[in-house]
Amino acid sequence: MLSSIPSHYYVIGSTIMAILMGGFVMIIRMRASKKPTNEKKIIIPPIAMSSGALMFLFEQFRVPAMQILEAAAVGMLFSTILIATSKFEVKGRDIYLKRSKAFVFILFGLLIFRVVAKMILSSSIDVGELAGMFWILAFAMLLPWRIAMLIQFKRVKKTIPKLH
């Protein structure tokens, strides 16, 4: 049944979803900077996203080894930008993620890159395989970023004096 749907509809649908999800992430991130953060808020996103790896149980989403390496390398490269722009600050006894003016532009840039890359690659790579590659890219970007955030958070947390 799904195989009767032309692949360009999948590309259009997934692009619209990527744009909506990107907008959702920007809203969540802006709100998050108004509330104190903690270890749980930092580590939950990659844990939750890891469930997406279940897609690889299905043949159409499997990615050849070389494309796994390429997608992971691009994701890790992009994570360095996110790591560089994610800083914490102490307000009172709470730790907040500093709002970065560059972050919104970085997210827009990543979103534009994803949409353009999907449009270009969809003509030569199967839509399911492409979905797998973009999941790998996103996870390879999210995981190092969140690990770096957790390390930085713990360093900042050590600077806060304990209550006696």
Tab-separated table of C-alpha atoms in Angstrom:
chain	number	residue	atom	x	y	z
A	1	MET	CA	0.000	0.000	0.000
A	2	LEU	CA	2.685	2.548	0.994
A	3	SER	CA	4.854	1.506	-1.950
A	4	SER	CA	2.224	2.921	-4.312
A	5	ILE	CA	2.848	6.452	-2.993
A	6	PRO	CA	5.435	8.326	-5.107
A	7	SER	CA	8.682	8.951	-3.185
A	8	HIS	CA	8.584	12.715	-3.735
A	9	TYR	CA	5.521	12.855	-1.462
A	10	TYR	CA	7.592	11.261	1.298
A	11	VAL	CA	10.307	13.862	0.747
A	12	ILE	CA	7.779	16.705	0.885
A	13	GLY	CA	6.071	15.268	3.982
A	14	SER	CA	9.312	14.643	5.834
A	15	THR	CA	10.564	18.130	4.940
A	16	ILE	CA	7.406	19.705	6.343
A	17	MET	CA	7.798	17.585	9.493
A	18	ALA	CA	11.466	18.640	9.820
A	19	ILE	CA	10.468	22.309	9.587
A	20	LEU	CA	7.705	21.871	12.185
A	21	MET	CA	10.005	19.928	14.519
A	22	GLY	CA	12.750	22.531	14.064
A	23	GLY	CA	10.306	25.274	15.031
A	24	PHE	CA	9.186	23.219	18.017
A	25	VAL	CA	12.811	22.738	19.152
A	26	MET	CA	13.433	26.490	18.898
A	27	ILE	CA	10.384	27.271	21.023
A	28	ILE	CA	11.323	24.642	23.618
A	29	ARG	CA	14.908	25.905	23.752
A	30	MET	CA	13.829	29.525	24.214
A	31	ARG	CA	11.491	28.536	27.040
A	32	ALA	CA	14.151	26.336	28.626
A	33	SER	CA	16.460	29.307	29.093
A	34	LYS	CA	13.842	30.888	31.388
A	35	LYS	CA	13.868	27.947	33.831
A	36	PRO	CA	16.703	26.360	35.802
A	37	THR	CA	18.160	23.223	34.297
A	38	ASN	CA	19.397	19.960	35.793
A	39	GLU	CA	21.105	16.724	34.768
A	40	LYS	CA	17.820	15.046	33.875
A	41	LYS	CA	16.815	17.816	31.439
A	42	ILE	CA	20.182	17.458	29.743
A	43	ILE	CA	20.278	13.672	29.360
A	44	ILE	CA	16.631	12.894	28.537
A	45	PRO	CA	16.683	14.150	24.882
A	46	PRO	CA	19.340	11.698	23.612
A	47	ILE	CA	17.781	8.852	25.589
A	48	ALA	CA	14.355	9.647	24.133
A	49	MET	CA	15.763	10.064	20.641
A	50	SER	CA	17.592	6.733	20.832
A	51	SER	CA	14.250	4.956	20.434
A	52	GLY	CA	14.330	6.154	16.817
A	53	ALA	CA	17.066	3.580	16.165
A	54	LEU	CA	14.269	1.017	16.053
A	55	MET	CA	13.667	2.189	12.483
A	56	PHE	CA	16.736	0.198	11.481
A	57	LEU	CA	14.846	-3.006	12.219
A	58	PHE	CA	13.126	-2.365	8.892
A	59	GLU	CA	15.091	-2.985	5.710
A	60	GLN	CA	14.061	0.236	3.934
A	61	PHE	CA	15.741	2.389	6.626
A	62	ARG	CA	19.082	0.552	6.723
A	63	VAL	CA	22.110	2.568	5.685
A	64	PRO	CA	25.370	1.296	4.158
A	65	ALA	CA	28.463	1.531	6.393
A	66	MET	CA	30.086	4.378	4.435
A	67	GLN	CA	26.920	6.502	4.648
A	68	ILE	CA	26.716	5.794	8.389
A	69	LEU	CA	30.234	7.185	8.772
A	70	GLU	CA	29.452	10.200	6.580
A	71	ALA	CA	26.222	11.042	8.429
A	72	ALA	CA	27.865	10.573	11.839
A	73	ALA	CA	30.856	12.728	10.857
A	74	VAL	CA	28.594	15.570	9.660
A	75	GLY	CA	26.521	15.286	12.856
A	76	MET	CA	29.611	15.449	15.068
A	77	LEU	CA	30.916	18.411	13.086
A	78	PHE	CA	27.640	20.256	13.619
A	79	SER	CA	27.673	19.339	17.321
A	80	THR	CA	30.809	21.443	17.764
A	81	ILE	CA	28.812	24.537	16.804
A	82	LEU	CA	26.118	23.685	19.348
A	83	ILE	CA	28.713	22.923	22.020
A	84	ALA	CA	30.435	26.259	21.409
A	85	THR	CA	27.183	28.211	21.795
A	86	SER	CA	25.789	26.378	24.849
A	87	LYS	CA	26.885	27.985	28.095
A	88	PHE	CA	25.501	27.941	31.613
A	89	GLU	CA	25.133	30.683	34.179
A	90	VAL	CA	24.352	30.664	37.876
A	91	LYS	CA	21.456	32.772	39.145
A	92	GLY	CA	21.106	32.523	42.887
A	93	ARG	CA	21.436	28.814	43.602
A	94	ASP	CA	20.109	27.687	40.216
A	95	ILE	CA	21.871	26.952	36.936
A	96	TYR	CA	20.381	28.279	33.707
A	97	LEU	CA	21.278	27.653	30.107
A	98	LYS	CA	22.395	31.032	28.780
A	99	ARG	CA	20.319	32.289	25.907
A	100	SER	CA	22.597	32.609	22.905
A	101	LYS	CA	21.674	35.094	20.195
A	102	ALA	CA	23.458	32.858	17.701
A	103	PHE	CA	21.515	29.725	18.662
A	104	VAL	CA	18.346	30.577	16.718
A	105	PHE	CA	20.417	31.378	13.633
A	106	ILE	CA	22.376	28.152	14.058
A	107	LEU	CA	19.166	26.124	14.304
A	108	PHE	CA	17.759	27.874	11.229
A	109	GLY	CA	21.024	27.211	9.399
A	110	LEU	CA	20.956	23.529	10.346
A	111	LEU	CA	17.323	23.284	9.303
A	112	ILE	CA	18.036	24.919	5.941
A	113	PHE	CA	21.022	22.598	5.453
A	114	ARG	CA	18.833	19.592	6.201
A	115	VAL	CA	16.077	20.647	3.792
A	116	VAL	CA	18.503	21.467	0.970
A	117	ALA	CA	20.504	18.280	1.521
A	118	LYS	CA	17.326	16.210	1.549
A	119	MET	CA	16.148	17.779	-1.706
A	120	ILE	CA	19.498	17.121	-3.384
A	121	LEU	CA	20.080	13.630	-1.966
A	122	SER	CA	16.511	12.403	-2.485
A	123	SER	CA	17.161	12.139	-6.213
A	124	SER	CA	19.986	9.630	-5.689
A	125	ILE	CA	19.280	7.952	-2.329
A	126	ASP	CA	16.156	5.999	-1.415
A	127	VAL	CA	13.792	7.942	0.877
A	128	GLY	CA	13.937	5.340	3.688
A	129	GLU	CA	17.716	5.201	3.574
A	130	LEU	CA	17.811	8.992	3.586
A	131	ALA	CA	15.583	9.024	6.682
A	132	GLY	CA	18.033	6.668	8.372
A	133	MET	CA	20.970	8.877	7.407
A	134	PHE	CA	19.325	12.000	8.782
A	135	TRP	CA	18.471	10.205	12.028
A	136	ILE	CA	22.129	9.176	12.356
A	137	LEU	CA	23.220	12.748	11.602
A	138	ALA	CA	20.828	14.185	14.195
A	139	PHE	CA	21.775	11.643	16.874
A	140	ALA	CA	25.499	12.124	16.184
A	141	MET	CA	24.919	15.853	16.653
A	142	LEU	CA	22.729	15.586	19.759
A	143	LEU	CA	24.734	13.030	21.753
A	144	PRO	CA	28.149	14.815	21.870
A	145	TRP	CA	26.409	18.142	22.450
A	146	ARG	CA	24.467	16.812	25.422
A	147	ILE	CA	27.510	15.015	26.841
A	148	ALA	CA	29.471	18.278	26.621
A	149	MET	CA	26.557	20.123	28.248
A	150	LEU	CA	26.434	17.591	31.084
A	151	ILE	CA	30.174	17.924	31.720
A	152	GLN	CA	29.922	21.720	31.659
A	153	PHE	CA	26.822	21.639	33.905
A	154	LYS	CA	28.633	19.501	36.495
A	155	ARG	CA	31.609	21.886	36.468
A	156	VAL	CA	29.326	24.873	37.036
A	157	LYS	CA	27.391	22.991	39.729
A	158	LYS	CA	30.631	22.444	41.694
A	159	THR	CA	31.086	26.226	41.912
A	160	ILE	CA	27.814	26.709	43.798
A	161	PRO	CA	28.438	26.692	47.580
A	162	LYS	CA	26.544	24.039	49.530
A	163	LEU	CA	23.912	25.074	52.072
A	164	HIS	CA	24.773	24.117	55.648
